Amino acid sequence: MTRLFLTGAGAVTHAGLGLDALASAMGGEASFASETPIPDGPAHAVGRIGRLDDPDCASSYKRWGQLDTYSRYGFVAARLAMEDAGIDADTAGRDRIGVMLGTAFGCMEENQRFDRYGVAADGTLKGASPLLFKGTVDNAPAGWIAVAWKLKGPNATYVSGAGSGLEALWGAEGVLRKNRAPALLVGGVERIVDLHLLLREADPARHGATMSEGAGLVLVEREDSLTRRGGRARAELLGVARTRGTYADARAAALTQFGLEPESVSDRFHGLPEGGLKSTLGESHGAWGGIALCAALAYLNHDGSWEGRHHALVHAFGEGDEHFFAALKTVEE
Amino acid sequence: MAGRIVITGTGMVTAAGIGVDACWATLCSGQSAIGPVTLWDPSGMASHIAGQVPGDVDVPESLGPYPIEGRPLTFATFAALEAIAQAGTDTLDVPPSRRAVLVAGGFDDQMLDILGRAADAATEPGVADFSERVPSDLLPHLDADGGMVEMERYSQVQLMQALAHRFEARQAATVSTACAGGNTAIGDAMGMLRRGEADVVLCVGVDTLITREMMGGFCNLTALSTRNDEPHRASRPFDTDRDGFVMGEGAAAIVLEREELALARGATPLAEMAGFGYSSDAYRLTDPEPEGDGMVLSMQRAMDDGRLRCADVGSINAHGTSTAANDKAETKALRRIFGEQLDTLPVSGTKSVIGHLIHGAGAVGAVVAVKTITEQTVHPTANYETPDPMCDLDIVAGEPRAADVDGVLVNAFGFGGQNATLAIRRFAAEAQA
């Protein structure tokens, strides 16, 4: 079976851009802001990024100004991942490289903006710019990334809830194993708006983690593509498992599927609301899987292994009792 | 060829009717089902016509713990139940872990309205108690104790979970690639079956975007037909006198399973789901690439995946939106693939009758392709009266055409630049060489 590798990563979180910022956040050097979404109501801690201005994107991409905030998160993460991988899309095959993303809330902000500013109560248009409408589809980030880098390969966006980021990796694995693409940009994107702070998920007392936003994308590449272009593998992707039950049961089933012994695997990158990275990175819903993949690579950059182990499980909750697990393995130099 | 995937059930609800047979009869009549928007007052819109589902759709009050509320879930449920009944999967001895549901679309615009009003109310200063700020009609949508909005109730996830519950599936996913979504979901389902992750998959494409917001947005882009006085003549793909697309609503569903499973249980394969291809235009979010480059990639990849030669393709279910940009680009793409064969290759545009179902469009196309194969008939494209010279296609018009159709390509090209194509072919007990 063809081996797959993570060859680049890009993260956009409240801690900043890139893996170093992510590493700092994991070290406890980032803090959440406090907001009171409901006047006189309880204050919530929030991992906000806000409207993202990226000088590199602004100078290199003429349509940058048209991108909504949700799309900007994914776009900047893609830029960072492509740069991190050092990939020349022309050489690697622009016609076949694709994009597969996941999100839980998607384009809600632009839908709301269009609803409020674009259409009057009587149904007449209020002169809203057509540009605003471009952001009203969940697949806008994947579309913008494909347009900017001229990537004509498979392109899909999953909207199945909080597990969508790793669900995109699940979809990507199938595409890559079947050699439908040499490489795919994969991950999750999430933008939170005031509305989301009214959700039960926004209440840490109920859900256990602070709500956050951002994006995490990795470039996943087939071994033959990596070898052909002489790129550098950061970690090997052994596979993605979709399992069900309690976390412990689902993890055990995933380990069986991967053929891994429990003690050989780092669990640091789990998606449990407490006792893990979500205490510093927040609950970023559909973006979580992608951000957690980036976190795993950031950790590897620093330590060369995952707490002395050469395998790591990256985990995200799906809907109901479903879990997603991605199994990573270190790569020998 | 081992490991083929077959279609054993289909379901559909569109402006053309409720149920596959009703829809097919309307499609074959050559008459468009487009009419005035009656769901709300569209008089302020440049376009106030659409393909609305006629009458009430009969569905259960709930699917297990999931109440059937709103048009997306209602339509999706109807189509799913029709497909499940035809496939006979309720008595299928396949455990939930080997069943899956793949959905495209299902966003309920009602949710946006409810949640937007709740957010406005919640952030209004001066009233301490959140529940007192919220209009009374929204209270049922709030949690009893904390006033948090129940967002998931109207989300795509809720729809996916309700269908998964009914299908007894423990694997489920929802994709959102706009107009290409239905085909993308089916493509993912094929991947699951081929990789051995499931034995049987229910695929549903659904959208109900006849709303102020979506129609307003497309009006803003001048993409919708404004032939308000003649709604039946408004959707006219590949016709010179077209002036934009017409919004539609509805759902379509198919049941896919591995051939050996279907045959072993005595099911009747309706057709083979042979191939899937997708691509991105990598051009613009709102316009197709004018030379059809991305469309060519999508179609060619589907044919390669299904091992179809051009000669195996007997009909095209075109994306055919009735916009000049799409129709011309799709024509160029088809010509680049089929060459002279295209002169006599029957092409039909289903959107001429029912409008554009966005995420539901590809799934509708798949069901229509199955009927095309089983009936050996290509349905006519409504309103094809003055052929666009830039679209030199063999458009079936006026009456249905009997044809020897082995394979059908189903095109779906999305807002955002995503393209997806299905290759569906006649089921033969012995696989083609």
PDB file of C-alpha atoms in Angstrom, chain A residues 152-308:
ATOM      1  CA  LYS A 152      -7.443  21.447 -10.139  1.00  0.00           C
ATOM      2  CA  GLY A 153      -7.506  18.188  -8.217  1.00  0.00           C
ATOM      3  CA  PRO A 154     -10.283  16.809  -6.002  1.00  0.00           C
ATOM      4  CA  ASN A 155     -11.967  19.509  -3.980  1.00  0.00           C
ATOM      5  CA  ALA A 156     -14.471  18.861  -1.211  1.00  0.00           C
ATOM      6  CA  THR A 157     -15.692  20.311   2.063  1.00  0.00           C
ATOM      7  CA  TYR A 158     -17.160  18.224   4.877  1.00  0.00           C
ATOM      8  CA  VAL A 159     -19.715  19.747   7.225  1.00  0.00           C
ATOM      9  CA  SER A 160     -20.457  16.873   9.567  1.00  0.00           C
ATOM     10  CA  GLY A 161     -19.851  18.703  12.841  1.00  0.00           C
ATOM     11  CA  ALA A 162     -16.889  18.884  15.182  1.00  0.00           C
ATOM     12  CA  GLY A 163     -15.106  15.927  13.620  1.00  0.00           C
ATOM     13  CA  SER A 164     -15.119  17.441  10.151  1.00  0.00           C
ATOM     14  CA  GLY A 165     -11.428  18.392  10.136  1.00  0.00           C
ATOM     15  CA  LEU A 166     -10.328  14.800  10.583  1.00  0.00           C
ATOM     16  CA  GLU A 167     -13.196  13.617   8.436  1.00  0.00           C
ATOM     17  CA  ALA A 168     -11.592  15.582   5.621  1.00  0.00           C
ATOM     18  CA  LEU A 169      -8.385  13.645   6.298  1.00  0.00           C
ATOM     19  CA  TRP A 170     -10.399  10.423   6.153  1.00  0.00           C
ATOM     20  CA  GLY A 171     -11.716  11.461   2.747  1.00  0.00           C
ATOM     21  CA  ALA A 172      -8.272  12.523   1.627  1.00  0.00           C
ATOM     22  CA  GLU A 173      -6.717   9.220   2.594  1.00  0.00           C
ATOM     23  CA  GLY A 174      -9.069   7.402   0.251  1.00  0.00           C
ATOM     24  CA  VAL A 175      -8.311   9.790  -2.589  1.00  0.00           C
ATOM     25  CA  LEU A 176      -4.553   9.524  -2.142  1.00  0.00           C
ATOM     26  CA  ARG A 177      -4.442   5.765  -1.716  1.00  0.00           C
ATOM     27  CA  LYS A 178      -6.373   5.417  -4.956  1.00  0.00           C
ATOM     28  CA  ASN A 179      -3.875   7.738  -6.648  1.00  0.00           C
ATOM     29  CA  ARG A 180      -6.499  10.292  -7.602  1.00  0.00           C
ATOM     30  CA  ALA A 181      -4.100  12.998  -6.459  1.00  0.00           C
ATOM     31  CA  PRO A 182      -0.396  13.216  -5.629  1.00  0.00           C
ATOM     32  CA  ALA A 183      -0.992  15.579  -2.731  1.00  0.00           C
ATOM     33  CA  LEU A 184      -3.874  17.262  -0.949  1.00  0.00           C
ATOM     34  CA  LEU A 185      -4.196  20.234   1.328  1.00  0.00           C
ATOM     35  CA  VAL A 186      -6.280  18.894   4.196  1.00  0.00           C
ATOM     36  CA  GLY A 187      -7.633  20.222   7.453  1.00  0.00           C
ATOM     37  CA  GLY A 188     -10.296  22.224   9.193  1.00  0.00           C
ATOM     38  CA  VAL A 189     -11.500  25.809   9.314  1.00  0.00           C
ATOM     39  CA  GLU A 190     -13.812  27.512  11.773  1.00  0.00           C
ATOM     40  CA  ARG A 191     -15.005  31.049  12.312  1.00  0.00           C
ATOM     41  CA  ILE A 192     -17.092  31.853  15.351  1.00  0.00           C
ATOM     42  CA  VAL A 193     -19.560  34.700  15.437  1.00  0.00           C
ATOM     43  CA  ASP A 194     -21.594  36.209  18.251  1.00  0.00           C
ATOM     44  CA  LEU A 195     -24.350  33.765  17.538  1.00  0.00           C
ATOM     45  CA  HIS A 196     -22.129  30.845  18.398  1.00  0.00           C
ATOM     46  CA  LEU A 197     -21.467  32.284  21.811  1.00  0.00           C
ATOM     47  CA  LEU A 198     -25.106  31.682  22.591  1.00  0.00           C
ATOM     48  CA  LEU A 199     -24.737  27.995  21.960  1.00  0.00           C
ATOM     49  CA  ARG A 200     -24.499  25.480  24.687  1.00  0.00           C
ATOM     50  CA  GLU A 201     -21.107  24.523  23.297  1.00  0.00           C
ATOM     51  CA  ALA A 202     -19.858  28.022  24.137  1.00  0.00           C
ATOM     52  CA  ASP A 203     -20.431  27.551  27.811  1.00  0.00           C
ATOM     53  CA  PRO A 204     -17.312  25.967  29.290  1.00  0.00           C
ATOM     54  CA  ALA A 205     -19.294  25.016  32.362  1.00  0.00           C
ATOM     55  CA  ARG A 206     -21.301  22.715  30.141  1.00  0.00           C
ATOM     56  CA  HIS A 207     -18.886  21.758  27.482  1.00  0.00           C
ATOM     57  CA  GLY A 208     -15.579  22.003  29.266  1.00  0.00           C
ATOM     58  CA  ALA A 209     -13.491  23.981  26.797  1.00  0.00           C
ATOM     59  CA  THR A 210     -13.257  27.551  25.638  1.00  0.00           C
ATOM     60  CA  MET A 211     -14.638  28.217  22.188  1.00  0.00           C
ATOM     61  CA  SER A 212     -12.033  29.221  19.651  1.00  0.00           C
ATOM     62  CA  GLU A 213     -11.621  29.748  15.942  1.00  0.00           C
ATOM     63  CA  GLY A 214      -8.944  29.291  13.326  1.00  0.00           C
ATOM     64  CA  ALA A 215      -7.624  26.803  10.835  1.00  0.00           C
ATOM     65  CA  GLY A 216      -5.122  24.002  10.631  1.00  0.00           C
ATOM     66  CA  LEU A 217      -4.058  22.580   7.274  1.00  0.00           C
ATOM     67  CA  VAL A 218      -1.489  19.974   6.398  1.00  0.00           C
ATOM     68  CA  LEU A 219      -0.163  18.906   3.031  1.00  0.00           C
ATOM     69  CA  VAL A 220      -0.588  15.149   2.742  1.00  0.00           C
ATOM     70  CA  GLU A 221       1.469  13.595   0.001  1.00  0.00           C
ATOM     71  CA  ARG A 222       1.942  10.232  -1.598  1.00  0.00           C
ATOM     72  CA  GLU A 223       5.397   8.736  -1.259  1.00  0.00           C
ATOM     73  CA  ASP A 224       5.968   8.683  -5.017  1.00  0.00           C
ATOM     74  CA  SER A 225       5.205  12.390  -5.268  1.00  0.00           C
ATOM     75  CA  LEU A 226       7.433  13.201  -2.332  1.00  0.00           C
ATOM     76  CA  THR A 227      10.294  11.178  -3.765  1.00  0.00           C
ATOM     77  CA  ARG A 228       9.881  12.691  -7.212  1.00  0.00           C
ATOM     78  CA  ARG A 229      10.179  16.240  -5.982  1.00  0.00           C
ATOM     79  CA  GLY A 230      12.774  15.496  -3.327  1.00  0.00           C
ATOM     80  CA  GLY A 231      10.649  16.894  -0.522  1.00  0.00           C
ATOM     81  CA  ARG A 232      10.939  16.308   3.173  1.00  0.00           C
ATOM     82  CA  ALA A 233       8.525  14.169   5.137  1.00  0.00           C
ATOM     83  CA  ARG A 234       7.546  15.514   8.541  1.00  0.00           C
ATOM     84  CA  ALA A 235       5.584  12.479   9.675  1.00  0.00           C
ATOM     85  CA  GLU A 236       3.936   9.460   8.152  1.00  0.00           C
ATOM     86  CA  LEU A 237       0.169   9.126   8.098  1.00  0.00           C
ATOM     87  CA  LEU A 238      -0.640   5.515   8.880  1.00  0.00           C
ATOM     88  CA  GLY A 239      -4.354   6.034   8.458  1.00  0.00           C
ATOM     89  CA  VAL A 240      -7.594   7.482   9.741  1.00  0.00           C
ATOM     90  CA  ALA A 241     -10.062   5.446  11.772  1.00  0.00           C
ATOM     91  CA  ARG A 242     -13.727   6.183  12.426  1.00  0.00           C
ATOM     92  CA  THR A 243     -14.765   4.336  15.554  1.00  0.00           C
ATOM     93  CA  ARG A 244     -17.584   4.549  18.077  1.00  0.00           C
ATOM     94  CA  GLY A 245     -18.322   4.221  21.754  1.00  0.00           C
ATOM     95  CA  THR A 246     -16.635   5.761  24.759  1.00  0.00           C
ATOM     96  CA  TYR A 247     -13.308   7.449  24.163  1.00  0.00           C
ATOM     97  CA  ALA A 248     -11.475   4.483  25.666  1.00  0.00           C
ATOM     98  CA  ASP A 249     -13.375   1.946  23.585  1.00  0.00           C
ATOM     99  CA  ALA A 250     -13.092   3.981  20.409  1.00  0.00           C
ATOM    100  CA  ARG A 251      -9.364   4.487  20.973  1.00  0.00           C
ATOM    101  CA  ALA A 252      -8.855   0.785  21.544  1.00  0.00           C
ATOM    102  CA  ALA A 253     -10.709  -0.025  18.339  1.00  0.00           C
ATOM    103  CA  ALA A 254      -8.614   2.495  16.425  1.00  0.00           C
ATOM    104  CA  LEU A 255      -5.361   1.070  17.790  1.00  0.00           C
ATOM    105  CA  THR A 256      -6.466  -2.388  16.713  1.00  0.00           C
ATOM    106  CA  GLN A 257      -7.229  -1.060  13.253  1.00  0.00           C
ATOM    107  CA  PHE A 258      -3.770   0.506  13.028  1.00  0.00           C
ATOM    108  CA  GLY A 259      -2.035  -2.495  14.588  1.00  0.00           C
ATOM    109  CA  LEU A 260      -0.466  -0.346  17.299  1.00  0.00           C
ATOM    110  CA  GLU A 261       0.243  -1.172  20.920  1.00  0.00           C
ATOM    111  CA  PRO A 262      -1.328   1.272  23.389  1.00  0.00           C
ATOM    112  CA  GLU A 263       1.917   2.003  25.214  1.00  0.00           C
ATOM    113  CA  SER A 264       3.727   2.917  21.994  1.00  0.00           C
ATOM    114  CA  VAL A 265       1.386   5.795  21.221  1.00  0.00           C
ATOM    115  CA  SER A 266       1.233   9.370  22.471  1.00  0.00           C
ATOM    116  CA  ASP A 267      -2.266  10.562  23.293  1.00  0.00           C
ATOM    117  CA  ARG A 268      -1.305  14.172  23.783  1.00  0.00           C
ATOM    118  CA  PHE A 269      -3.336  15.330  20.772  1.00  0.00           C
ATOM    119  CA  HIS A 270      -6.709  14.101  21.878  1.00  0.00           C
ATOM    120  CA  GLY A 271      -9.874  16.133  21.545  1.00  0.00           C
ATOM    121  CA  LEU A 272     -11.177  15.679  25.061  1.00  0.00           C
ATOM    122  CA  PRO A 273     -12.317  18.992  26.514  1.00  0.00           C
ATOM    123  CA  GLU A 274     -10.204  18.698  29.636  1.00  0.00           C
ATOM    124  CA  GLY A 275      -6.677  17.638  30.388  1.00  0.00           C
ATOM    125  CA  GLY A 276      -5.274  18.286  26.967  1.00  0.00           C
ATOM    126  CA  LEU A 277      -4.473  20.803  24.297  1.00  0.00           C
ATOM    127  CA  LYS A 278      -7.980  22.190  24.223  1.00  0.00           C
ATOM    128  CA  SER A 279      -7.276  23.887  27.534  1.00  0.00           C
ATOM    129  CA  THR A 280      -4.816  26.131  25.700  1.00  0.00           C
ATOM    130  CA  LEU A 281      -6.009  25.969  22.086  1.00  0.00           C
ATOM    131  CA  GLY A 282      -9.725  25.977  22.795  1.00  0.00           C
ATOM    132  CA  GLU A 283     -12.621  24.105  21.233  1.00  0.00           C
ATOM    133  CA  SER A 284     -12.395  25.001  17.583  1.00  0.00           C
ATOM    134  CA  HIS A 285     -14.997  22.472  16.408  1.00  0.00           C
ATOM    135  CA  GLY A 286     -14.461  21.648  12.743  1.00  0.00           C
ATOM    136  CA  ALA A 287     -10.999  23.200  12.763  1.00  0.00           C
ATOM    137  CA  TRP A 288      -9.851  21.102  15.686  1.00  0.00           C
ATOM    138  CA  GLY A 289      -8.703  18.061  13.745  1.00  0.00           C
ATOM    139  CA  GLY A 290      -6.538  20.178  11.453  1.00  0.00           C
ATOM    140  CA  ILE A 291      -5.129  22.247  14.298  1.00  0.00           C
ATOM    141  CA  ALA A 292      -4.377  19.102  16.287  1.00  0.00           C
ATOM    142  CA  LEU A 293      -2.474  17.660  13.307  1.00  0.00           C
ATOM    143  CA  CYS A 294      -0.445  20.873  13.164  1.00  0.00           C
ATOM    144  CA  ALA A 295       0.125  20.669  16.907  1.00  0.00           C
ATOM    145  CA  ALA A 296       1.488  17.163  16.506  1.00  0.00           C
ATOM    146  CA  LEU A 297       3.951  18.376  13.885  1.00  0.00           C
ATOM    147  CA  ALA A 298       4.884  21.406  15.982  1.00  0.00           C
ATOM    148  CA  TYR A 299       5.655  19.086  18.861  1.00  0.00           C
ATOM    149  CA  LEU A 300       7.739  16.928  16.575  1.00  0.00           C
ATOM    150  CA  ASN A 301       9.677  19.973  15.372  1.00  0.00           C
ATOM    151  CA  HIS A 302      10.664  20.705  18.926  1.00  0.00           C
ATOM    152  CA  ASP A 303      11.267  17.281  20.431  1.00  0.00           C
ATOM    153  CA  GLY A 304      11.845  14.922  17.525  1.00  0.00           C
ATOM    154  CA  SER A 305       9.321  12.502  18.959  1.00  0.00           C
ATOM    155  CA  TRP A 306       6.087  12.598  20.871  1.00  0.00           C
ATOM    156  CA  GLU A 307       7.051  12.287  24.519  1.00  0.00           C
ATOM    157  CA  GLY A 308       9.658   9.744  23.510  1.00  0.00           C
TER     158      GLY A 308
END
